[in-house]
Coordinates of C-alpha atoms in Angstrom, one line a residue:
Chain H
X6 CA -20.9 -35.7 -98.2
X7 CA -23.7 -35.9 -100.9
X8 CA -25.4 -33.0 -99.2
X9 CA -22.2 -30.9 -99.3
X10 CA -21.6 -31.7 -103.0
X11 CA -25.2 -30.9 -103.8
X12 CA -25.1 -27.6 -102.0
X13 CA -21.7 -26.6 -103.5
X14 CA -22.9 -27.4 -107.0
X15 CA -26.0 -25.3 -106.5
X16 CA -23.8 -22.5 -105.3
X17 CA -21.4 -22.7 -108.2
X18 CA -24.1 -22.7 -110.9
X19 CA -26.0 -20.0 -109.1
X20 CA -23.1 -17.7 -108.6
X21 CA -22.8 -14.6 -110.8
X22 CA -19.0 -14.7 -111.0
X23 CA -19.0 -18.3 -112.3
X24 CA -21.6 -17.5 -114.9
X25 CA -19.5 -14.4 -115.9
X26 CA -16.3 -16.3 -116.4
X27 CA -18.2 -19.1 -118.1
X28 CA -19.7 -16.7 -120.7
X29 CA -16.3 -15.2 -121.2
X30 CA -14.7 -18.6 -121.9
X31 CA -17.6 -19.6 -124.1
X32 CA -17.6 -16.4 -126.2
X33 CA -13.8 -16.5 -126.8
X34 CA -13.9 -20.2 -127.6
X35 CA -16.7 -19.6 -130.1
X36 CA -14.8 -16.8 -131.7
X37 CA -11.6 -18.9 -132.0
X38 CA -13.4 -21.9 -133.4
X39 CA -15.3 -19.8 -135.9
X40 CA -12.1 -18.2 -137.2
X41 CA -10.3 -21.5 -137.3
X42 CA -13.2 -23.1 -139.1
X43 CA -13.0 -20.4 -141.7
X44 CA -9.4 -20.9 -142.4
X45 CA -9.9 -24.7 -142.5
X46 CA -12.7 -24.2 -145.1
X47 CA -10.4 -22.1 -147.2
X48 CA -7.6 -24.7 -147.1
X49 CA -10.2 -27.4 -148.0
X50 CA -11.6 -25.4 -150.9
X51 CA -8.1 -24.9 -152.3
X52 CA -7.8 -28.7 -152.4
X53 CA -5.6 -29.2 -149.4
X54 CA -7.6 -32.0 -148.0
X55 CA -4.8 -34.5 -148.4
X56 CA -2.6 -32.3 -146.3
X57 CA -5.2 -32.2 -143.5
X58 CA -6.0 -35.9 -143.8
X59 CA -7.0 -37.5 -140.4
X60 CA -6.7 -34.3 -138.4
X61 CA -9.1 -31.9 -140.0
X62 CA -11.5 -32.0 -137.2
X63 CA -8.8 -31.7 -134.5
X64 CA -7.5 -28.6 -136.2
X65 CA -10.5 -26.8 -134.9
X66 CA -9.0 -27.1 -131.5
X67 CA -5.3 -26.8 -132.3
X68 CA -5.0 -24.5 -135.2
X69 CA -3.7 -21.0 -134.3
X70 CA -6.4 -19.2 -136.4
X71 CA -6.4 -15.4 -136.0
X72 CA -5.2 -15.1 -132.4
X73 CA -4.2 -18.3 -130.7
X74 CA -5.4 -21.9 -130.6
X75 CA -8.2 -23.2 -128.4
X76 CA -5.8 -25.4 -126.4
X77 CA -3.6 -22.4 -125.6
X78 CA -6.6 -20.4 -124.6
X79 CA -7.8 -23.2 -122.3
X80 CA -4.4 -23.5 -120.8
X81 CA -4.5 -19.8 -119.8
X82 CA -8.1 -19.3 -119.0
X83 CA -9.1 -22.8 -117.7
X84 CA -7.1 -22.0 -114.5
X85 CA -9.0 -18.8 -114.0
X86 CA -12.3 -20.8 -114.0
X87 CA -10.9 -23.1 -111.3
X88 CA -9.6 -20.2 -109.3
X89 CA -13.1 -18.5 -109.4
X90 CA -14.6 -21.7 -108.1
X91 CA -12.1 -22.3 -105.3
X92 CA -10.4 -19.2 -104.0
X93 CA -12.9 -18.5 -101.3
X94 CA -14.3 -21.9 -100.6
X95 CA -13.1 -22.3 -97.0
X96 CA -12.3 -18.8 -95.9
X97 CA -15.7 -17.4 -96.9
X98 CA -17.5 -19.9 -94.8
X99 CA -15.1 -19.3 -92.0
X100 CA -15.8 -15.6 -92.1
X101 CA -19.5 -16.2 -92.4
X102 CA -19.5 -18.4 -89.3
X103 CA -21.0 -21.3 -91.1
X104 CA -17.8 -23.5 -91.1
X105 CA -18.0 -24.1 -87.3
X106 CA -21.6 -24.9 -87.7
X107 CA -21.1 -27.5 -90.4
X108 CA -18.3 -29.0 -88.4
X109 CA -20.5 -29.3 -85.4
X110 CA -22.8 -31.6 -87.4
X111 CA -22.1 -35.4 -87.4
X112 CA -19.8 -35.4 -90.5
X113 CA -16.1 -36.0 -90.8
X114 CA -13.9 -33.1 -91.5
X115 CA -12.5 -34.6 -94.6
X116 CA -16.0 -34.8 -96.1
X117 CA -16.2 -31.1 -96.1
X118 CA -13.0 -30.6 -98.1
X119 CA -13.5 -33.6 -100.3
X120 CA -17.1 -32.5 -101.0
X121 CA -16.0 -29.0 -102.0
X122 CA -13.2 -30.4 -104.2
X123 CA -15.4 -32.9 -105.9
X124 CA -18.2 -30.3 -106.5
X125 CA -15.6 -28.1 -108.1
X126 CA -14.4 -30.9 -110.3
X127 CA -17.9 -31.8 -111.4
X128 CA -18.6 -28.2 -112.2
X129 CA -15.5 -28.0 -114.3
X130 CA -16.3 -31.3 -116.0
X131 CA -19.8 -30.1 -116.9
X132 CA -18.5 -26.8 -118.2
X133 CA -15.8 -28.5 -120.3
X134 CA -18.2 -31.1 -121.7
X135 CA -20.7 -28.5 -122.7
X136 CA -18.0 -26.3 -124.2
X137 CA -16.4 -29.1 -126.3
X138 CA -19.7 -30.5 -127.5
X139 CA -20.8 -27.0 -128.6
X140 CA -17.6 -26.4 -130.4
X141 CA -17.7 -29.8 -132.0
X142 CA -21.2 -29.0 -133.2
X143 CA -20.1 -25.7 -134.5
X144 CA -17.3 -27.4 -136.3
X145 CA -19.7 -30.0 -137.8
X146 CA -22.0 -27.3 -139.1
X147 CA -19.5 -24.7 -140.1
X148 CA -16.8 -26.8 -141.7
X149 CA -18.8 -29.9 -142.6
X150 CA -16.2 -32.4 -141.6
X151 CA -17.2 -35.5 -139.7
X152 CA -14.6 -36.5 -137.1
X153 CA -13.0 -39.9 -137.4
X154 CA -13.1 -42.4 -134.4
X155 CA -9.5 -41.7 -133.8
X156 CA -10.2 -38.0 -133.6
X157 CA -13.0 -38.5 -131.1
X158 CA -10.8 -40.6 -128.9
X159 CA -8.1 -38.0 -129.0
X160 CA -10.7 -35.4 -127.9
X161 CA -11.8 -37.6 -125.1
X162 CA -8.2 -37.9 -123.8
X163 CA -7.9 -34.2 -124.1
X164 CA -11.0 -33.8 -122.0
X165 CA -9.5 -36.0 -119.2
X166 CA -6.2 -34.1 -119.5
X167 CA -8.0 -30.8 -119.1
X168 CA -9.9 -31.9 -116.1
X169 CA -6.7 -33.0 -114.4
X170 CA -5.1 -29.7 -115.3
X171 CA -7.9 -27.6 -114.0
X172 CA -8.1 -29.9 -110.9
X173 CA -4.6 -28.8 -110.1
X174 CA -5.7 -25.2 -110.1
X175 CA -8.8 -26.0 -108.1
X176 CA -6.7 -27.7 -105.4
X177 CA -4.3 -24.8 -105.4
X178 CA -7.0 -22.2 -104.9
X179 CA -8.7 -24.3 -102.2
X180 CA -5.4 -24.5 -100.5
X181 CA -5.0 -20.8 -100.6
X182 CA -8.5 -20.4 -99.2
X183 CA -7.5 -22.5 -96.2
X184 CA -4.3 -20.6 -95.5
X185 CA -5.5 -17.1 -95.9
X186 CA -8.1 -15.8 -93.6
X187 CA -9.2 -13.0 -95.9
X188 CA -11.0 -13.7 -99.2
X189 CA -9.3 -10.8 -100.9
X190 CA -5.8 -12.1 -99.9
X191 CA -6.5 -15.6 -101.2
X192 CA -7.9 -14.1 -104.5
X193 CA -4.7 -12.0 -104.9
X194 CA -2.5 -14.9 -104.1
X195 CA -4.3 -17.1 -106.6
X196 CA -4.0 -14.4 -109.3
X197 CA -0.3 -13.9 -108.5
X198 CA 0.4 -17.7 -108.8
X199 CA -1.6 -17.8 -112.0
X200 CA 0.5 -15.0 -113.5
X201 CA 3.7 -16.6 -112.3
X202 CA 3.0 -20.1 -113.6
X203 CA 1.4 -19.1 -116.9
X204 CA 3.6 -16.1 -117.9
X205 CA 6.8 -16.1 -115.9
X206 CA 7.9 -19.8 -115.8
X207 CA 8.3 -19.9 -119.6
X208 CA 10.4 -16.7 -119.5
X209 CA 12.3 -18.1 -116.5
X210 CA 13.0 -21.2 -118.5
X211 CA 14.6 -19.2 -121.3
X212 CA 16.5 -17.0 -118.9
X213 CA 17.9 -20.0 -117.0
X214 CA 18.8 -21.7 -120.2
X215 CA 20.8 -18.7 -121.5
X216 CA 22.5 -18.3 -118.2
X217 CA 23.5 -22.0 -117.9
X218 CA 24.2 -22.6 -121.5
X219 CA 25.5 -19.4 -123.0
X220 CA 26.1 -19.4 -126.7
X221 CA 29.2 -18.0 -128.2
X222 CA 27.4 -16.4 -131.1
X223 CA 23.6 -16.3 -130.5
X224 CA 22.9 -15.5 -134.2
X225 CA 24.6 -18.7 -135.3
X226 CA 24.4 -21.3 -132.5
X227 CA 26.0 -24.7 -132.9
X228 CA 23.8 -27.7 -132.8
X229 CA 25.2 -28.8 -129.5
X230 CA 24.6 -25.4 -127.9
X231 CA 21.1 -25.4 -129.2
X232 CA 20.4 -28.8 -127.8
X233 CA 21.6 -27.9 -124.3
X234 CA 19.7 -24.7 -124.4
X235 CA 16.5 -26.5 -125.4
X236 CA 17.0 -29.2 -122.8
X237 CA 17.3 -26.7 -119.9
X238 CA 14.4 -24.7 -121.2
X239 CA 12.2 -27.8 -121.5
X240 CA 13.2 -29.1 -118.1
X241 CA 12.0 -25.9 -116.5
X242 CA 8.8 -26.0 -118.5
X243 CA 8.2 -29.5 -117.2
X244 CA 7.9 -28.3 -113.6
X245 CA 5.1 -26.0 -114.7
X246 CA 1.7 -27.6 -115.0
X247 CA 0.8 -25.1 -117.7
X248 CA 3.8 -26.2 -119.7
X249 CA 3.0 -29.8 -119.2
X250 CA -0.6 -29.2 -120.3
X251 CA 0.2 -27.3 -123.4
X252 CA 2.8 -29.8 -124.5
X253 CA 0.8 -32.9 -123.9
X254 CA -2.4 -31.5 -125.4
X255 CA -0.6 -30.6 -128.6
X256 CA 0.8 -34.1 -128.8
X257 CA -2.6 -35.6 -128.1
X258 CA -4.5 -33.4 -130.5
X259 CA -2.0 -33.2 -133.3
X260 CA -0.9 -36.5 -134.8
X261 CA 2.1 -34.9 -136.5
X262 CA 3.4 -33.5 -133.2
X263 CA 5.8 -35.7 -131.2
X264 CA 6.8 -33.3 -128.4
X265 CA 10.4 -32.2 -127.8
X266 CA 13.0 -34.8 -128.5
X267 CA 13.5 -36.2 -125.1
X268 CA 14.7 -39.7 -125.1
X269 CA 12.8 -40.7 -122.0
X270 CA 9.6 -40.5 -124.0
X271 CA 10.7 -43.4 -126.0
X272 CA 11.5 -45.5 -123.0
X273 CA 8.0 -46.9 -122.8
X274 CA 7.8 -47.9 -126.5
X275 CA 8.6 -51.1 -128.2
X276 CA 11.3 -51.3 -130.8
X277 CA 9.0 -51.0 -133.8
X278 CA 7.2 -47.9 -132.6
X279 CA 10.5 -46.3 -131.7
X280 CA 11.9 -47.1 -135.2
X281 CA 8.8 -45.7 -136.9
X282 CA 8.7 -42.6 -134.8
X283 CA 12.4 -41.8 -135.3
X284 CA 12.5 -42.6 -139.0
X285 CA 9.2 -41.4 -140.5
X286 CA 7.7 -37.9 -140.5
X287 CA 4.0 -38.6 -141.0
X288 CA 1.2 -38.7 -138.5
X289 CA 1.4 -41.2 -135.6
X290 CA -1.4 -43.3 -134.2
X291 CA -3.5 -42.6 -131.2
X292 CA -1.7 -45.2 -129.1
X293 CA 1.7 -43.8 -130.1
X294 CA 0.6 -40.3 -129.2
X295 CA -0.8 -41.6 -125.9
X296 CA 2.4 -43.3 -125.0
X297 CA 4.3 -40.1 -125.8
X298 CA 2.2 -38.1 -123.3
X299 CA 2.2 -40.6 -120.5
X300 CA 5.1 -38.9 -118.6
X301 CA 3.5 -35.5 -118.9
X302 CA 0.1 -36.8 -117.8
X303 CA 1.6 -38.6 -114.8
X304 CA 3.5 -35.5 -113.8
X305 CA 0.4 -33.3 -114.1
X306 CA -1.7 -35.8 -112.2
X307 CA 1.0 -35.8 -109.5
X308 CA 0.8 -32.0 -109.3
X309 CA -3.0 -32.2 -109.0
X310 CA -2.9 -34.8 -106.3
X311 CA -0.2 -32.9 -104.4
X312 CA -2.3 -29.7 -104.3
X313 CA -5.3 -31.6 -103.1
X314 CA -3.5 -33.5 -100.4
X315 CA -1.9 -30.4 -99.2
X316 CA -5.2 -28.7 -98.8
X317 CA -6.8 -31.8 -97.3
X318 CA -4.0 -32.0 -94.7
X319 CA -4.1 -28.2 -94.0
X320 CA -7.8 -28.3 -93.4
X321 CA -8.0 -31.5 -91.3
X322 CA -5.2 -30.3 -89.1
X323 CA -6.3 -26.8 -88.6
X324 CA -7.6 -26.0 -85.1
X325 CA -11.3 -25.3 -85.0
X326 CA -10.7 -22.7 -82.4
X327 CA -9.3 -20.5 -85.3
X328 CA -12.5 -21.2 -87.3
Chain P
X21 CA -36.3 -13.6 -54.0
X22 CA -34.6 -16.7 -52.6
X23 CA -38.0 -18.3 -52.7
X24 CA -38.3 -17.9 -56.4
X25 CA -34.9 -19.4 -56.8
X26 CA -35.8 -22.4 -54.7
X27 CA -38.9 -22.9 -56.6
X28 CA -36.9 -23.2 -59.8
X29 CA -34.5 -25.6 -58.3
X30 CA -37.4 -27.8 -57.3
X31 CA -38.6 -28.0 -60.9
X32 CA -35.3 -29.5 -61.8
X33 CA -34.9 -33.1 -60.8
X34 CA -31.3 -33.9 -60.4
X35 CA -30.4 -36.4 -63.1
X36 CA -27.4 -38.6 -63.5
X37 CA -24.2 -37.1 -64.9
X38 CA -24.5 -36.7 -68.6
X39 CA -21.2 -34.9 -69.2
X40 CA -18.1 -35.6 -67.2
X41 CA -14.8 -33.8 -67.5
X42 CA -11.8 -35.0 -65.6
X43 CA -8.6 -32.8 -65.4
X44 CA -9.4 -31.5 -68.8
X45 CA -6.6 -29.3 -70.1
X46 CA -5.9 -27.5 -73.4
X47 CA -2.7 -25.7 -74.3
X48 CA -2.1 -23.7 -77.3
X49 CA 1.7 -23.6 -77.4
X50 CA 2.8 -22.4 -74.0
X51 CA -0.6 -20.8 -73.3
X52 CA -3.0 -22.8 -71.2
X53 CA -6.6 -22.1 -72.2
X54 CA -8.3 -24.7 -70.1
X55 CA -6.5 -25.7 -66.9
X56 CA -7.3 -29.1 -65.3
X57 CA -11.1 -28.7 -65.4
X58 CA -13.0 -31.3 -63.5
X59 CA -16.7 -30.9 -63.7
X60 CA -19.8 -33.0 -64.3
X61 CA -23.1 -31.9 -65.6
X62 CA -26.3 -33.7 -64.9
X63 CA -29.0 -34.5 -67.3
X64 CA -31.9 -32.1 -67.4
X65 CA -30.1 -29.2 -65.9
X66 CA -29.3 -25.8 -67.3
X67 CA -25.7 -25.2 -66.5
X68 CA -24.3 -21.7 -66.8
X69 CA -20.7 -21.2 -67.7
X70 CA -19.6 -17.8 -66.4
X71 CA -16.5 -16.0 -67.0
X72 CA -14.9 -13.1 -68.8
X73 CA -14.1 -13.3 -72.5
X74 CA -11.2 -15.6 -73.1
X75 CA -11.8 -17.6 -69.9
X76 CA -11.9 -20.8 -71.9
X77 CA -15.6 -21.4 -72.2
X78 CA -15.8 -21.9 -75.9
X79 CA -12.6 -24.0 -75.9
X80 CA -14.3 -26.3 -73.3
X81 CA -17.4 -26.6 -75.5
X82 CA -15.2 -27.4 -78.6
X83 CA -13.5 -30.2 -76.6
X84 CA -16.8 -31.6 -75.5
X85 CA -17.8 -31.8 -79.2
X86 CA -14.5 -33.4 -80.3
X87 CA -13.8 -30.3 -82.5
X88 CA -10.7 -29.6 -80.5
X89 CA -8.5 -32.2 -79.0
X90 CA -7.7 -32.0 -75.3
X91 CA -4.0 -31.7 -74.4
X92 CA -4.6 -34.0 -71.4
X93 CA -7.5 -35.2 -69.3
X94 CA -10.7 -37.0 -70.3
X95 CA -14.2 -36.1 -71.4
X96 CA -17.3 -38.3 -71.6
X97 CA -20.4 -37.0 -73.2
X98 CA -23.4 -39.3 -73.0
X99 CA -20.9 -42.0 -72.0
X100 CA -19.0 -41.5 -75.3
X101 CA -15.5 -40.2 -75.8
X102 CA -15.7 -37.2 -78.2
X103 CA -12.1 -37.8 -79.3
X104 CA -12.8 -41.3 -80.5
X105 CA -16.4 -41.1 -81.5
X106 CA -17.0 -37.5 -82.6
X107 CA -19.8 -38.3 -85.0
X108 CA -21.9 -40.1 -82.4
X109 CA -21.4 -37.2 -80.0
X110 CA -22.2 -34.6 -82.6
X111 CA -25.4 -36.3 -83.7
X112 CA -26.7 -36.0 -80.1
X113 CA -25.3 -32.6 -79.2
X114 CA -26.5 -29.4 -80.7
X115 CA -24.0 -26.5 -80.7
X116 CA -25.0 -22.9 -81.3
X117 CA -21.8 -21.0 -81.7
X118 CA -21.2 -17.4 -80.8
X119 CA -21.9 -15.5 -84.0
X120 CA -23.4 -18.5 -85.8
X121 CA -23.5 -17.9 -89.5
X122 CA -26.0 -18.7 -92.2
X123 CA -26.0 -18.8 -96.0
X124 CA -27.4 -15.4 -96.7
X125 CA -28.7 -16.1 -100.2
X126 CA -30.6 -19.2 -99.0
X127 CA -34.0 -19.1 -97.2
X128 CA -34.5 -20.1 -93.6
X129 CA -36.0 -23.3 -94.9
X130 CA -33.0 -24.1 -97.2
X131 CA -30.5 -23.4 -94.4
X132 CA -32.4 -25.8 -92.1
X133 CA -32.6 -28.4 -94.8
X134 CA -28.9 -28.3 -95.3
X135 CA -28.3 -28.9 -91.6
X136 CA -30.9 -31.7 -91.7
X137 CA -29.2 -33.3 -94.7
X138 CA -25.8 -33.1 -93.0
X139 CA -27.4 -34.9 -90.0
X140 CA -28.8 -37.5 -92.5
X141 CA -32.3 -37.0 -90.9
X142 CA -35.4 -38.6 -92.4
X143 CA -38.7 -36.9 -92.7
X144 CA -37.0 -33.6 -93.2
X145 CA -39.9 -31.4 -94.3
X146 CA -42.1 -32.1 -91.3
X147 CA -39.1 -31.6 -88.9
X148 CA -38.4 -28.3 -90.6
X149 CA -41.9 -27.0 -90.1
X150 CA -41.9 -28.3 -86.5
X151 CA -38.8 -26.4 -85.4
X152 CA -39.8 -23.3 -87.4
X153 CA -43.1 -23.3 -85.5
X154 CA -41.2 -23.7 -82.3
X155 CA -39.0 -20.7 -82.7
X156 CA -41.9 -18.7 -84.3
X157 CA -40.3 -18.2 -87.7
X158 CA -43.0 -19.9 -89.8
X159 CA -43.9 -16.7 -91.7
X160 CA -40.3 -16.0 -92.5
X161 CA -39.6 -19.6 -93.7
X162 CA -39.0 -18.7 -97.3
X163 CA -37.3 -15.3 -96.8
X164 CA -33.6 -15.1 -97.6
X165 CA -31.5 -14.9 -94.4
X166 CA -30.0 -11.6 -95.6
X167 CA -33.3 -10.0 -94.8
X168 CA -33.4 -11.4 -91.2
X169 CA -32.9 -9.4 -88.1
X170 CA -30.4 -10.3 -85.4
X171 CA -33.2 -11.8 -83.3
X172 CA -34.6 -13.9 -86.1
X173 CA -31.1 -15.2 -87.0
X174 CA -30.6 -16.2 -83.4
X175 CA -33.9 -18.0 -83.3
X176 CA -33.1 -19.7 -86.6
X177 CA -29.8 -20.8 -85.0
X178 CA -31.9 -22.4 -82.2
X179 CA -34.0 -24.1 -84.8
X180 CA -30.9 -25.5 -86.5
X181 CA -29.7 -26.8 -83.2
X182 CA -33.0 -28.4 -82.3
X183 CA -33.8 -30.0 -85.7
X184 CA -31.5 -33.0 -85.0
X185 CA -33.5 -33.6 -81.8
X186 CA -30.4 -33.5 -79.6
X187 CA -30.1 -34.6 -76.0
X188 CA -27.7 -31.8 -75.0
X189 CA -27.4 -28.3 -76.4
X190 CA -24.5 -26.0 -76.0
X191 CA -25.4 -22.3 -76.3
X192 CA -22.5 -20.0 -76.7
X193 CA -23.5 -16.4 -75.9
X194 CA -27.0 -16.9 -77.3
X195 CA -28.2 -13.4 -76.4
X196 CA -25.3 -11.6 -77.9
X197 CA -26.3 -8.5 -79.8
X198 CA -30.0 -8.9 -79.1
X199 CA -32.3 -6.1 -77.9
X200 CA -34.0 -6.5 -74.6
X201 CA -37.2 -8.0 -76.1
X202 CA -35.1 -10.5 -78.1
X203 CA -33.1 -11.4 -75.0
X204 CA -36.2 -12.2 -73.1
X205 CA -37.7 -14.3 -75.9
X206 CA -34.5 -16.2 -76.0
X207 CA -34.2 -16.8 -72.3
X208 CA -37.8 -17.8 -72.0
X209 CA -37.2 -20.3 -74.7
X210 CA -34.1 -21.7 -73.1
X211 CA -35.6 -22.0 -69.7
X212 CA -38.3 -24.3 -71.1
X213 CA -36.0 -26.7 -72.9
X214 CA -35.3 -29.1 -70.1
X215 CA -39.0 -29.6 -69.0
X216 CA -40.5 -29.5 -72.5
X217 CA -37.9 -31.4 -74.5
X218 CA -35.9 -33.2 -71.9
X219 CA -32.8 -31.4 -72.8
X220 CA -29.6 -30.6 -70.9
X221 CA -28.4 -27.1 -71.6
X222 CA -24.9 -25.6 -71.2
X223 CA -25.1 -21.9 -71.5
X224 CA -22.0 -19.8 -71.9
X225 CA -22.1 -16.2 -71.1
X226 CA -20.1 -13.3 -69.6
X227 CA -23.4 -11.7 -68.7
X228 CA -24.2 -12.5 -65.1
X229 CA -27.8 -11.5 -64.8
X230 CA -28.8 -13.5 -67.9
X231 CA -27.2 -16.7 -66.6
X232 CA -28.7 -16.0 -63.2
X233 CA -32.2 -15.9 -64.7
X234 CA -32.1 -19.4 -66.3
X235 CA -29.3 -21.5 -64.9
X236 CA -29.9 -24.2 -62.2
X237 CA -26.2 -24.3 -61.5
X238 CA -23.3 -22.2 -62.5
X239 CA -19.5 -22.7 -63.0
X240 CA -17.3 -19.7 -62.7
X241 CA -14.3 -19.9 -65.1
X242 CA -11.3 -17.6 -65.0
X243 CA -8.2 -18.1 -67.2
X244 CA -9.1 -21.7 -67.8
X245 CA -9.6 -22.6 -64.1
X246 CA -12.9 -23.4 -62.5
X247 CA -13.1 -21.1 -59.5
X248 CA -16.4 -22.3 -58.2
X249 CA -19.4 -24.4 -59.2
X250 CA -22.9 -25.1 -57.8
X251 CA -26.2 -23.4 -57.5
X252 CA -26.2 -19.7 -56.6
X253 CA -27.6 -20.7 -53.2
X254 CA -24.8 -23.2 -52.5
X255 CA -22.2 -20.7 -53.5
X256 CA -23.8 -18.1 -51.3
X257 CA -23.7 -20.4 -48.3
X258 CA -20.1 -21.4 -49.0
X259 CA -18.8 -17.9 -49.3
X260 CA -21.1 -16.4 -46.7
X261 CA -22.3 -13.8 -49.1
X262 CA -25.9 -12.7 -49.9
X263 CA -27.9 -14.9 -52.2
X264 CA -26.7 -12.9 -55.2
X265 CA -24.7 -14.1 -58.1
X266 CA -23.2 -10.7 -58.7
X267 CA -21.8 -10.5 -55.1
X268 CA -20.4 -14.1 -55.5
X269 CA -18.9 -13.3 -58.9
X270 CA -17.1 -10.2 -57.6
X271 CA -16.0 -12.2 -54.6
X272 CA -14.2 -14.6 -56.9
X273 CA -12.8 -11.9 -59.1
X274 CA -11.4 -9.8 -56.3
X275 CA -7.9 -8.7 -57.1
X276 CA -8.1 -10.5 -60.5
X277 CA -8.0 -7.2 -62.4
X278 CA -10.7 -4.7 -62.6
X279 CA -11.2 -4.9 -66.4
X280 CA -13.3 -8.0 -66.2
X281 CA -15.6 -6.6 -63.6
X282 CA -15.9 -3.4 -65.5
X283 CA -16.7 -5.1 -68.7
X284 CA -19.4 -7.1 -67.0
X285 CA -20.8 -3.9 -65.6
X286 CA -20.8 -2.2 -69.0
X287 CA -22.4 -5.1 -70.7
X288 CA -25.0 -5.3 -68.1
X289 CA -26.0 -1.7 -68.6
X290 CA -26.3 -2.2 -72.3
X291 CA -28.5 -5.2 -72.0
X292 CA -30.6 -3.8 -69.2
X293 CA -34.2 -3.7 -70.3
X294 CA -34.8 0.0 -69.7
X295 CA -38.4 0.1 -70.5
X296 CA -39.5 -2.4 -68.0
X297 CA -39.6 -2.8 -64.3
X298 CA -38.7 -0.6 -61.4
X299 CA -35.1 0.4 -61.7
X300 CA -34.6 1.2 -58.0
X301 CA -35.7 -2.3 -56.9
X302 CA -33.7 -3.8 -59.7
X303 CA -30.4 -2.4 -58.3
X304 CA -31.1 -3.7 -54.9
X305 CA -32.4 -7.1 -55.9
X306 CA -31.1 -8.4 -59.2
X307 CA -32.4 -11.9 -58.6
X308 CA -35.9 -10.8 -57.8
X309 CA -35.9 -8.6 -60.8
X310 CA -35.0 -11.4 -63.0
X311 CA -37.7 -13.6 -61.7
X312 CA -40.5 -11.1 -61.7
X313 CA -39.6 -10.0 -65.1
X314 CA -39.6 -13.5 -66.4
X315 CA -43.2 -13.9 -65.3
X316 CA -44.1 -10.6 -66.8
X317 CA -42.7 -11.7 -70.1
X318 CA -44.2 -15.0 -70.0
X319 CA -47.5 -13.3 -70.0
X320 CA -46.8 -10.9 -72.8
X321 CA -44.2 -12.9 -74.5
X322 CA -45.6 -13.3 -78.0
X323 CA -46.5 -9.6 -78.4
X324 CA -43.0 -8.6 -77.3
X325 CA -41.7 -10.8 -79.9
X326 CA -43.8 -9.5 -82.7
X327 CA -42.8 -6.0 -81.8
X328 CA -39.2 -7.0 -82.0
X329 CA -39.7 -8.3 -85.5
X330 CA -41.7 -5.4 -86.8
X331 CA -38.9 -3.1 -85.8
X332 CA -36.5 -4.6 -88.3

């Protein structure tokens, strides 16, 4: 399996399309961080440092800046990187005639699929590490704020969360490359799923919410109506990995953010934490934020594992004759 | 002509069975691809699997490798069950698939290295140069595969099969798409494998005259069933036909639909080396043609090969 991982890594880093999407992601990220850094500097020079206390550095990643925040950008374009890495991983080799050759060597079938998946994950991890370090460096130089330990830990958790999220997309695109014989079809299917999950599911959530909990007067909804509407909308967002990722990354990276008011989030907390969270408005600690996002992270991890297991099963069961 | 054949049979010492198939069957849904195939192949022989496209030759090979699971029946390869111990079988059996593929952006050496690493071989570098030397691709070792001709690709495929130092090799249509010179190079190479490397070879082809030139024994497969097996001479005696694989083959395919016979004839015309030999005598005596031609090419083999390369 080491041989497969090695070769796949070399392929990924040598492929033009990966380098293209990487440079796109890096350029946009630099732009976003630069603009965000400028606005943070303005706020700091106007004496707003108390307001930003404890999260100045994190704001580089979460502030909306001129266009949108870096986390939102990653939630939309991170999947594209995964898709670029995975959409043709099996069917290209099948069409090339190298898949049957590899399988005729003394290796287990699952080593092939596992090797390809791990190589994809390693590539994503390297890319994300490089990106976050570069942006952090840019922040240090541009804004001149040193991150606190708490902030660094939050960024590390965000790193893990992002890998899990992009792992979901990697598994999904590998699955498509197993099911579809043609590379073009699997690329189209991956793009379609990307558009559906990123752009349509949120709209669907709102549509379903207005259908199931219609308001009498939309301009002046009652508190009860609004709560039901929000619940349905959020529940649908929760089945979308993109929704889970955006929500949990904003809780992780923004100490003032507690997520939507879903009582199950508090189930894992002790009495004191629950009291503090429900009665005070200030920033919360890292451990509190972490407990808040545990349900989201578990769900996201579940999604990633499911896509990987599906592709694993599909590949191991597929008849070689069709290879 | 029969003398030449006998001579070849003498070269081959009948070894013990190295592959045994008993009542081997493979169904895809209701469609039976391999139908109760019972056959054993001896060590050190070149066994030719003959049959039209879709007769079940490739499926049989895949079952021998453990890449496809038999619906019923048993297989033993080197005394091992490919279903239970596929890795052990695959480390001792080389398989050159029909239309074997390579990584186009990698060089011949890198492709070989990948196969060697998947086989967890030691001393990779020296093995690579050894097999490249063997298939005469030393000069092209660092060229990317995308610049390779069909003949060079096929020889590289052979190198990939041989690098793991197998005991058995399965060659599925190894001459497909090659020009006459390429076919001769390939066949001359195959015919020497048992004596020079102690290999057992299973050669699948739908091209009669090619199998005829190299195989010690043949098995004729049609719709998954083994219609006949044995040396051409045995089969001729059994059927009372002339010592000619073509006559035997058409005997077995009588009434089995003309398409198969036609396709064989067409393929034969395509592959016929037109620049060599006396056409008139060829038609009368396909066996003799094969034999004399082989000698001819043995003498001028290397030049023929070089010509072939320079064309591309």
